Amino acid sequence: MILTDKRILLIISGGIAAYKSLDLVRRLRERGAVVIPIMTKAAEEFVTLLAVGALAAHKVHTDLFSRDDEVDVGHIRLARDCDLVLVAPATADLMAKMANGLANDLASTVLLATERPVLMAPAMNPKMWSNPAVSRNASQLLIDGVHFVGPMRGEMAEGGEAGTGRMAEPLDIVAEVEALLDTAPKPLAGKRAIVTSGPTHEPIDPVRYIANRSSGTQGHAIAAALVKSGADVTLVSGPVTLADPRGVKVIHVERAEEMRDAVLASLPADIAVMVAAVADWRVATRSDEKIKKSADGSVPSLEFTENPDILKTVGHHEKRPKLVIGFAAETNDVETNATAKLNRKGADLIVANDVSPETGIMGGKRNRVAIISRDSVDRWPDLSKDEVADRLVTLIAEKLAGA
Ligand code: C5P
């Protein structure tokens, strides 16, 4: 975990959004970070020292001239003894002080003294955020190398007004902190990847559809792992209940034809990983109205037509990505079928898995796969779907590097 034992100096300044900073403290600590809080005088009007201190399990610093801390020049130690300074919420006042180099309280003095990355999550009334003085200060801070997360559009906590000024949500702030402190190598930086995930739904009429069993867990995990390695990822997802992975461009589709169109529109790319359980057939003529039950007990018959094979289309496309990877979910003769699929679909690798009901792979958290290339079969042990994703991305990076 990126934040394990990382020291985050959290400056809480005085805005109503300070209530969200309590949750922010928890989210940071859940990820292993040590949170050292500083509160401005105005912040104490919105949240209590006791609440912040208890959640952080750390002393809350407030005074520039503290008898306890000044023996070793407390503000300099605070500014130096951390991995990142996070200001959440950042008020217009504190931004103005920092942009102009003012240092008349502990928060502003620490901001002037620190050499660590500074991340600000501004929160203020939309009228204030759009004021030219605030824009000027924000631009100056950007030039000075300060990072920003938000503010977002939406309702203000004080009610009534909507506009840009809401503080970013705690989890989005945490994601930004993680991105700034992430020193992991990025072997796929500058590479574009397209991933398909989830099932497709093929409508019979406006209320009924046929579909495959697929939760999207493996495809979404691969999209997230590709982003972690620095790739620019487009995820084309069928209907799933999963949240969109962070940092991924997600295109939501229902039908196979929509999925194909979204994938082709996302080319060119360096990598394509087709994980979706695409329905092989769709209903030839779907009804615009709900098909009624007939009084005499006769049942409708459905005629099917073949869906486009997205993997095969991409595998033989003039803009074919350098690396095309397919999945083969089989219930029998897994490896033989996967090898045949490799050639038929023009893929470089097929990730084969046994989805017989007794394996529990469909909809489960674990997976056991074999990686099939033209000249080898590599059987991986039983792993979590996240581990399969990480390993696959390592393999992708090796293949693209020509290893
Ligand atoms: O032929 P089969 O459905 O077993 O092939 C599975 C692989 O092909 C998966 O990678 C799946 O995402 C892809 N596929 C596709 N379009 C289809 C059917 C399968 O992209 N219509």
Short mmCIF file of C-alpha atoms and ligand atoms in Angstrom, two decimals:
data_model
loop_
_atom_site.label_atom_id
_atom_site.label_comp_id
_atom_site.label_asym_id
_atom_site.label_seq_id
_atom_site.Cartn_x
_atom_site.Cartn_y
_atom_site.Cartn_z
CA MET A 1 0.00 0.00 0.00
CA ILE A 2 1.39 3.33 -1.12
CA LEU A 3 0.43 5.20 2.05
CA THR A 4 1.81 2.72 4.59
CA ASP A 5 3.79 4.71 7.20
CA LYS A 6 3.67 7.85 5.04
CA ARG A 7 3.47 11.02 7.16
CA ILE A 8 0.75 13.35 5.93
CA LEU A 9 0.69 16.82 7.46
CA LEU A 10 -3.00 17.71 7.19
CA ILE A 11 -3.78 21.41 7.45
CA ILE A 12 -7.46 22.03 8.14
CA SER A 13 -8.47 25.63 7.51
CA GLY A 14 -11.74 27.27 8.42
CA GLY A 15 -14.57 26.31 6.12
CA ILE A 16 -17.74 24.29 6.54
CA ALA A 17 -16.15 21.52 4.44
CA ALA A 18 -13.89 20.88 7.47
CA TYR A 19 -16.49 18.32 8.60
CA LYS A 20 -15.43 16.16 5.63
CA SER A 21 -11.83 16.33 6.85
CA LEU A 22 -12.80 14.07 9.74
CA ASP A 23 -13.64 11.35 7.24
CA LEU A 24 -10.50 12.20 5.28
CA VAL A 25 -8.38 11.52 8.39
CA ARG A 26 -10.00 8.09 8.72
CA ARG A 27 -9.52 7.22 5.05
CA LEU A 28 -5.84 8.18 5.17
CA ARG A 29 -5.25 6.17 8.33
CA GLU A 30 -7.12 3.13 6.94
CA ARG A 31 -4.47 3.08 4.23
CA GLY A 32 -1.66 3.07 6.75
CA ALA A 33 -0.77 6.79 6.74
CA VAL A 34 0.26 8.73 9.85
CA VAL A 35 -1.81 11.92 9.97
CA ILE A 36 -0.35 14.94 11.73
CA PRO A 37 -3.09 17.55 11.97
CA ILE A 38 -2.70 21.33 12.03
CA MET A 39 -5.82 23.43 12.54
CA THR A 40 -6.20 27.15 11.96
CA LYS A 41 -8.09 29.25 14.50
CA ALA A 42 -11.02 29.49 12.07
CA ALA A 43 -11.09 25.69 11.62
CA GLU A 44 -11.74 25.34 15.35
CA GLU A 45 -15.08 27.09 14.75
CA PHE A 46 -16.17 24.20 12.52
CA VAL A 47 -14.65 21.03 14.00
CA THR A 48 -13.24 20.41 17.45
CA LEU A 49 -9.63 19.70 18.33
CA LEU A 50 -10.88 16.71 20.25
CA ALA A 51 -12.61 15.13 17.23
CA VAL A 52 -9.64 15.67 14.92
CA GLY A 53 -7.10 14.56 17.53
CA ALA A 54 -9.09 11.43 18.41
CA LEU A 55 -9.54 10.36 14.78
CA ALA A 56 -5.91 11.09 13.91
CA ALA A 57 -4.67 9.54 17.19
CA HIS A 58 -2.21 12.41 17.11
CA LYS A 59 -1.70 15.76 18.80
CA VAL A 60 -3.33 18.60 16.85
CA HIS A 61 -0.97 21.53 16.30
CA THR A 62 -2.52 24.98 16.40
CA ASP A 63 -0.06 27.58 17.67
CA LEU A 64 2.85 29.15 15.92
CA PHE A 65 4.41 30.06 19.24
CA SER A 66 3.87 26.92 21.27
CA ARG A 67 5.79 26.63 24.50
CA ASP A 68 5.97 22.85 24.06
CA ASP A 69 7.11 22.79 20.46
CA GLU A 70 9.30 25.83 20.02
CA VAL A 71 12.27 24.31 21.81
CA ASP A 72 13.12 22.63 18.50
CA VAL A 73 11.48 25.26 16.24
CA GLY A 74 8.21 23.33 15.89
CA HIS A 75 7.00 24.74 12.60
CA ILE A 76 10.25 23.94 10.80
CA ARG A 77 10.21 20.40 12.16
CA LEU A 78 6.57 19.93 11.11
CA ALA A 79 7.31 21.27 7.63
CA ARG A 80 10.27 18.94 7.19
CA ASP A 81 9.14 15.85 9.03
CA CYS A 82 6.45 14.69 6.61
CA ASP A 83 6.08 13.21 3.14
CA LEU A 84 3.33 15.51 1.92
CA VAL A 85 1.41 18.56 3.10
CA LEU A 86 -2.32 18.31 2.44
CA VAL A 87 -4.55 21.36 2.87
CA ALA A 88 -8.19 20.28 3.14
CA PRO A 89 -10.23 22.35 3.10
CA ALA A 90 -8.11 25.12 1.63
CA THR A 91 -9.90 28.44 2.14
CA ALA A 92 -9.52 31.48 -0.11
CA ASP A 93 -7.70 33.15 2.80
CA LEU A 94 -5.07 30.43 3.22
CA MET A 95 -4.55 30.21 -0.55
CA ALA A 96 -4.02 33.99 -0.64
CA LYS A 97 -1.50 33.81 2.18
CA MET A 98 0.47 31.05 0.51
CA ALA A 99 0.37 32.66 -2.94
CA ASN A 100 1.82 35.82 -1.42
CA GLY A 101 4.28 34.25 0.97
CA LEU A 102 2.56 35.43 4.14
CA ALA A 103 3.38 33.57 7.33
CA ASN A 104 1.44 34.81 10.32
CA ASP A 105 0.11 31.60 11.83
CA LEU A 106 1.24 27.99 12.08
CA ALA A 107 -0.49 26.79 8.88
CA SER A 108 0.85 29.56 6.64
CA THR A 109 4.32 29.36 8.20
CA VAL A 110 4.53 25.62 7.60
CA LEU A 111 3.39 26.13 3.97
CA LEU A 112 6.17 28.67 3.51
CA ALA A 113 8.78 26.49 5.17
CA THR A 114 8.06 23.12 3.59
CA GLU A 115 9.94 21.58 0.71
CA ARG A 116 7.55 18.63 0.48
CA PRO A 117 4.80 18.35 -2.17
CA VAL A 118 1.73 20.41 -1.25
CA LEU A 119 -1.77 19.29 -2.27
CA MET A 120 -4.67 21.70 -1.80
CA ALA A 121 -8.37 20.81 -1.79
CA PRO A 122 -10.06 24.20 -2.09
CA ALA A 123 -13.56 24.69 -0.70
CA MET A 124 -15.47 27.93 -0.84
CA ASN A 125 -18.59 29.61 -2.10
CA PRO A 126 -18.77 29.47 -5.94
CA LYS A 127 -18.79 33.29 -6.12
CA MET A 128 -15.56 33.36 -4.15
CA TRP A 129 -13.94 30.64 -6.28
CA SER A 130 -14.73 32.55 -9.47
CA ASN A 131 -13.45 35.87 -8.06
CA PRO A 132 -10.46 37.10 -10.10
CA ALA A 133 -8.32 37.46 -6.97
CA VAL A 134 -8.85 33.80 -6.07
CA SER A 135 -8.20 32.71 -9.69
CA ARG A 136 -5.01 34.76 -9.65
CA ASN A 137 -3.84 33.14 -6.42
CA ALA A 138 -4.73 29.64 -7.68
CA SER A 139 -2.76 30.25 -10.90
CA GLN A 140 0.21 31.54 -8.93
CA LEU A 141 0.13 28.48 -6.67
CA LEU A 142 0.03 26.19 -9.72
CA ILE A 143 3.06 28.01 -11.15
CA ASP A 144 4.78 27.55 -7.78
CA GLY A 145 4.23 23.79 -8.08
CA VAL A 146 1.29 23.33 -5.71
CA HIS A 147 -1.04 20.47 -6.66
CA PHE A 148 -4.82 20.79 -6.60
CA VAL A 149 -7.72 18.40 -6.24
CA GLY A 150 -11.11 19.97 -6.94
CA PRO A 151 -13.05 22.05 -6.22
CA MET A 152 -16.05 20.25 -7.67
CA ARG A 153 -19.37 21.40 -9.02
CA GLY A 154 -22.45 20.75 -6.92
CA GLU A 155 -24.56 21.87 -4.01
CA MET A 156 -22.79 23.79 -1.27
CA ALA A 157 -22.95 22.49 2.30
CA GLU A 158 -24.56 25.74 3.43
CA GLY A 159 -27.41 24.94 1.02
CA GLY A 160 -29.07 26.76 -1.81
CA GLU A 161 -26.24 27.70 -4.08
CA ALA A 162 -24.81 25.37 -6.68
CA GLY A 163 -21.65 25.95 -8.68
CA THR A 164 -17.94 25.15 -8.50
CA GLY A 165 -16.59 25.36 -4.98
CA ARG A 166 -17.37 22.08 -3.22
CA MET A 167 -14.40 20.34 -1.67
CA ALA A 168 -13.43 17.11 -3.49
CA GLU A 169 -14.71 13.95 -1.79
CA PRO A 170 -12.33 12.40 0.77
CA LEU A 171 -11.69 9.28 -1.36
CA ASP A 172 -10.79 11.43 -4.37
CA ILE A 173 -8.40 13.42 -2.21
CA VAL A 174 -6.84 10.18 -0.94
CA ALA A 175 -6.45 8.94 -4.54
CA GLU A 176 -4.61 12.17 -5.40
CA VAL A 177 -2.35 11.82 -2.34
CA GLU A 178 -1.58 8.25 -3.42
CA ALA A 179 -0.83 9.35 -6.98
CA LEU A 180 1.60 12.02 -5.70
CA LEU A 181 3.41 9.61 -3.38
CA ASP A 182 3.42 6.66 -5.78
CA THR A 183 7.03 5.90 -6.61
CA ALA A 184 6.32 2.53 -8.23
CA PRO A 185 7.82 2.12 -11.71
CA LYS A 186 5.46 2.98 -14.59
CA PRO A 187 6.51 0.57 -17.34
CA LEU A 188 3.42 1.39 -19.42
CA ALA A 189 3.71 5.19 -19.29
CA GLY A 190 2.72 6.65 -22.65
CA LYS A 191 0.94 3.44 -23.76
CA ARG A 192 -2.76 3.35 -24.61
CA ALA A 193 -4.87 0.34 -23.62
CA ILE A 194 -8.44 -0.72 -24.36
CA VAL A 195 -10.12 -3.21 -22.04
CA THR A 196 -13.59 -4.75 -22.39
CA SER A 197 -15.31 -6.06 -19.29
CA GLY A 198 -18.60 -7.43 -17.99
CA PRO A 199 -21.40 -9.08 -19.92
CA THR A 200 -23.47 -7.68 -22.76
CA HIS A 201 -27.25 -7.53 -22.59
CA GLU A 202 -29.06 -8.36 -25.81
CA PRO A 203 -32.66 -7.13 -25.65
CA ILE A 204 -35.60 -9.36 -26.56
CA ASP A 205 -38.08 -6.56 -25.91
CA PRO A 206 -37.90 -3.39 -23.73
CA VAL A 207 -37.93 -5.40 -20.49
CA ARG A 208 -36.25 -8.72 -21.31
CA TYR A 209 -32.76 -9.58 -22.44
CA ILE A 210 -30.35 -12.46 -22.80
CA ALA A 211 -26.94 -12.17 -21.21
CA ASN A 212 -23.87 -14.05 -20.05
CA ARG A 213 -22.93 -14.55 -16.42
CA SER A 214 -20.11 -12.11 -15.80
CA SER A 215 -19.54 -9.70 -12.93
CA GLY A 216 -16.79 -7.70 -14.65
CA THR A 217 -14.47 -8.24 -11.64
CA GLN A 218 -11.52 -9.55 -13.68
CA GLY A 219 -11.82 -7.01 -16.51
CA HIS A 220 -12.14 -4.06 -14.13
CA ALA A 221 -9.15 -5.32 -12.10
CA ILE A 222 -7.07 -5.44 -15.31
CA ALA A 223 -8.08 -1.88 -16.23
CA ALA A 224 -7.07 -0.71 -12.72
CA ALA A 225 -3.73 -2.58 -12.88
CA LEU A 226 -2.94 -1.06 -16.30
CA VAL A 227 -3.52 2.43 -14.88
CA LYS A 228 -1.24 1.67 -11.92
CA SER A 229 1.49 0.85 -14.46
CA GLY A 230 1.07 4.23 -16.12
CA ALA A 231 -1.10 3.28 -19.13
CA ASP A 232 -3.81 5.51 -20.51
CA VAL A 233 -6.82 3.18 -20.25
CA THR A 234 -10.23 3.11 -21.89
CA LEU A 235 -12.55 0.55 -20.34
CA VAL A 236 -15.60 -0.43 -22.37
CA SER A 237 -17.91 -2.01 -19.86
CA GLY A 238 -21.17 -3.89 -20.23
CA PRO A 239 -23.78 -3.61 -17.45
CA VAL A 240 -22.09 -4.34 -14.09
CA THR A 241 -22.65 -3.28 -10.49
CA LEU A 242 -18.98 -2.38 -9.96
CA ALA A 243 -17.76 1.18 -9.49
CA ASP A 244 -15.73 2.68 -12.32
CA PRO A 245 -12.01 2.14 -11.56
CA ARG A 246 -10.22 5.40 -10.73
CA GLY A 247 -8.20 7.08 -13.42
CA VAL A 248 -9.83 5.07 -16.21
CA LYS A 249 -11.96 6.47 -19.03
CA VAL A 250 -15.06 4.29 -18.87
CA ILE A 251 -17.55 3.88 -21.73
CA HIS A 252 -20.73 2.16 -20.55
CA VAL A 253 -22.54 0.04 -23.12
CA GLU A 254 -25.28 -2.60 -23.11
CA ARG A 255 -25.17 -4.52 -26.38
CA ALA A 256 -22.33 -6.26 -28.24
CA GLU A 257 -22.73 -3.96 -31.25
CA GLU A 258 -22.38 -0.92 -28.98
CA MET A 259 -19.32 -2.50 -27.37
CA ARG A 260 -17.74 -3.12 -30.78
CA ASP A 261 -18.42 0.47 -31.88
CA ALA A 262 -16.92 1.89 -28.66
CA VAL A 263 -13.82 -0.33 -28.98
CA LEU A 264 -13.23 0.57 -32.63
CA ALA A 265 -13.75 4.28 -31.87
CA SER A 266 -11.06 3.99 -29.17
CA LEU A 267 -8.39 2.74 -31.62
CA PRO A 268 -5.49 3.26 -32.13
CA ALA A 269 -4.06 1.68 -29.01
CA ASP A 270 -0.94 -0.27 -28.05
CA ILE A 271 -2.75 -2.90 -26.00
CA ALA A 272 -6.20 -4.52 -26.23
CA VAL A 273 -7.40 -6.85 -23.50
CA MET A 274 -10.80 -8.26 -24.34
CA VAL A 275 -12.23 -9.69 -21.13
CA ALA A 276 -15.94 -9.10 -21.69
CA ALA A 277 -18.28 -12.06 -21.85
CA VAL A 278 -19.90 -10.90 -25.05
CA ALA A 279 -23.15 -12.62 -25.98
CA ASP A 280 -22.49 -14.67 -29.10
CA TRP A 281 -25.96 -14.07 -30.45
CA ARG A 282 -28.60 -11.36 -30.35
CA VAL A 283 -32.30 -11.62 -31.04
CA ALA A 284 -32.76 -11.11 -34.79
CA THR A 285 -35.76 -8.82 -34.53
CA ARG A 286 -36.22 -7.35 -31.09
CA SER A 287 -39.69 -6.17 -30.24
CA ASP A 288 -40.28 -2.48 -29.50
CA GLU A 289 -43.12 -3.45 -27.18
CA LYS A 290 -43.23 -5.92 -24.33
CA ILE A 291 -44.17 -9.33 -25.72
CA LYS A 292 -47.43 -10.38 -24.08
CA LYS A 293 -48.22 -13.81 -22.73
CA SER A 294 -50.76 -15.37 -25.06
CA ALA A 295 -54.09 -16.59 -23.69
CA ASP A 296 -53.83 -20.00 -25.34
CA GLY A 297 -50.54 -20.84 -23.65
CA SER A 298 -48.45 -20.71 -26.84
CA VAL A 299 -44.89 -19.48 -26.30
CA PRO A 300 -42.94 -17.13 -28.52
CA SER A 301 -40.00 -18.47 -30.44
CA LEU A 302 -36.90 -16.37 -30.73
CA GLU A 303 -34.69 -16.21 -33.74
CA PHE A 304 -31.06 -15.34 -33.20
CA THR A 305 -28.41 -13.76 -35.32
CA GLU A 306 -24.68 -13.76 -34.71
CA ASN A 307 -23.07 -10.85 -32.86
CA PRO A 308 -19.85 -9.25 -34.07
CA ASP A 309 -16.76 -10.91 -32.63
CA ILE A 310 -14.98 -7.90 -31.13
CA LEU A 311 -11.71 -9.68 -30.33
CA LYS A 312 -11.52 -11.13 -33.85
CA THR A 313 -12.32 -7.73 -35.39
CA VAL A 314 -9.56 -6.05 -33.36
CA GLY A 315 -7.13 -8.93 -33.98
CA HIS A 316 -7.45 -8.47 -37.76
CA HIS A 317 -7.94 -4.69 -37.86
CA GLU A 318 -5.72 -2.38 -39.90
CA LYS A 319 -5.12 -0.45 -36.67
CA ARG A 320 -4.44 -3.67 -34.75
CA PRO A 321 -2.82 -2.91 -31.38
CA LYS A 322 0.68 -4.30 -30.94
CA LEU A 323 -0.55 -6.66 -28.25
CA VAL A 324 -4.00 -8.25 -28.45
CA ILE A 325 -5.11 -10.44 -25.56
CA GLY A 326 -8.29 -12.47 -25.35
CA PHE A 327 -9.89 -14.59 -22.69
CA ALA A 328 -11.26 -18.06 -23.09
CA ALA A 329 -13.84 -19.03 -20.55
CA GLU A 330 -14.35 -22.72 -21.10
CA THR A 331 -15.96 -25.50 -19.17
CA ASN A 332 -14.05 -28.33 -20.86
CA ASP A 333 -10.89 -28.95 -22.93
CA VAL A 334 -9.79 -25.52 -21.74
CA GLU A 335 -6.29 -25.40 -23.24
CA THR A 336 -7.11 -27.05 -26.58
CA ASN A 337 -9.99 -24.66 -27.16
CA ALA A 338 -7.89 -21.67 -26.12
CA THR A 339 -5.09 -22.51 -28.56
CA ALA A 340 -7.59 -22.78 -31.43
CA LYS A 341 -9.04 -19.41 -30.37
CA LEU A 342 -5.61 -17.77 -30.45
CA ASN A 343 -5.23 -18.47 -34.17
CA ARG A 344 -8.84 -17.89 -35.16
CA LYS A 345 -9.08 -14.50 -33.46
CA GLY A 346 -5.65 -13.16 -34.31
CA ALA A 347 -4.66 -12.75 -30.65
CA ASP A 348 -1.11 -12.80 -29.24
CA LEU A 349 -2.15 -14.33 -25.94
CA ILE A 350 -5.20 -16.09 -24.62
CA VAL A 351 -5.91 -16.19 -20.91
CA ALA A 352 -7.77 -19.45 -20.45
CA ASN A 353 -9.87 -20.24 -17.44
CA ASP A 354 -12.12 -23.05 -16.42
CA VAL A 355 -15.52 -21.59 -15.58
CA SER A 356 -17.32 -24.83 -14.73
CA PRO A 357 -19.73 -23.99 -11.89
CA GLU A 358 -17.69 -26.03 -9.37
CA THR A 359 -14.66 -23.72 -9.80
CA GLY A 360 -16.64 -20.74 -8.40
CA ILE A 361 -14.68 -18.43 -10.74
CA MET A 362 -17.75 -16.81 -12.30
CA GLY A 363 -18.67 -13.96 -9.99
CA GLY A 364 -16.04 -15.02 -7.43
CA LYS A 365 -12.93 -13.24 -6.23
CA ARG A 366 -10.35 -15.82 -7.33
CA ASN A 367 -9.18 -17.16 -10.63
CA ARG A 368 -6.96 -19.92 -11.95
CA VAL A 369 -5.72 -19.26 -15.44
CA ALA A 370 -3.31 -20.55 -18.06
CA ILE A 371 -1.56 -18.12 -20.38
CA ILE A 372 -1.48 -19.50 -23.88
CA SER A 373 0.79 -18.09 -26.57
CA ARG A 374 1.77 -19.56 -29.93
CA ASP A 375 4.63 -21.52 -28.44
CA SER A 376 3.89 -21.96 -24.74
CA VAL A 377 1.35 -22.70 -22.05
CA ASP A 378 2.03 -21.13 -18.67
CA ARG A 379 -0.23 -22.36 -15.88
CA TRP A 380 -0.59 -19.86 -13.04
CA PRO A 381 -1.54 -20.93 -9.50
CA ASP A 382 -4.84 -20.10 -7.86
CA LEU A 383 -4.74 -16.30 -7.37
CA SER A 384 -7.07 -13.45 -6.54
CA LYS A 385 -8.42 -11.65 -9.59
CA ASP A 386 -6.36 -8.59 -8.56
CA GLU A 387 -3.20 -10.75 -8.51
CA VAL A 388 -4.04 -12.18 -11.95
CA ALA A 389 -4.45 -8.59 -13.18
CA ASP A 390 -1.09 -7.48 -11.72
CA ARG A 391 0.75 -10.48 -13.18
CA LEU A 392 -0.88 -10.03 -16.56
CA VAL A 393 0.15 -6.37 -16.63
CA THR A 394 3.74 -7.33 -15.77
CA LEU A 395 3.64 -9.79 -18.67
CA ILE A 396 2.18 -7.11 -20.99
CA ALA A 397 5.01 -4.73 -20.05
CA GLU A 398 7.60 -7.46 -20.73
CA LYS A 399 6.06 -8.31 -24.10
CA LEU A 400 5.93 -4.67 -25.19
CA ALA A 401 9.53 -4.18 -24.09
CA GLY A 402 10.39 -7.16 -26.29
CA ALA A 403 11.52 -9.38 -23.40
O1 C5P B 1 -15.29 -17.25 -28.72
P1 C5P B 1 -15.30 -16.93 -27.27
O2 C5P B 1 -16.51 -16.15 -26.85
O3 C5P B 1 -15.06 -18.08 -26.37
O4 C5P B 1 -14.01 -15.99 -27.10
C1 C5P B 1 -13.75 -15.33 -25.90
C2 C5P B 1 -12.89 -14.13 -26.18
O5 C5P B 1 -13.38 -13.40 -27.28
C3 C5P B 1 -12.91 -13.14 -25.04
O6 C5P B 1 -11.69 -12.44 -25.04
C4 C5P B 1 -14.08 -12.24 -25.39
O7 C5P B 1 -13.97 -10.97 -24.78
C5 C5P B 1 -13.95 -12.17 -26.88
N1 C5P B 1 -15.22 -12.02 -27.61
C6 C5P B 1 -15.50 -10.85 -28.25
N2 C5P B 1 -16.64 -10.72 -29.00
C7 C5P B 1 -17.51 -11.75 -29.08
C8 C5P B 1 -17.25 -12.95 -28.41
C9 C5P B 1 -16.10 -13.05 -27.67
O8 C5P B 1 -14.70 -9.90 -28.16
N3 C5P B 1 -18.62 -11.60 -29.77
#
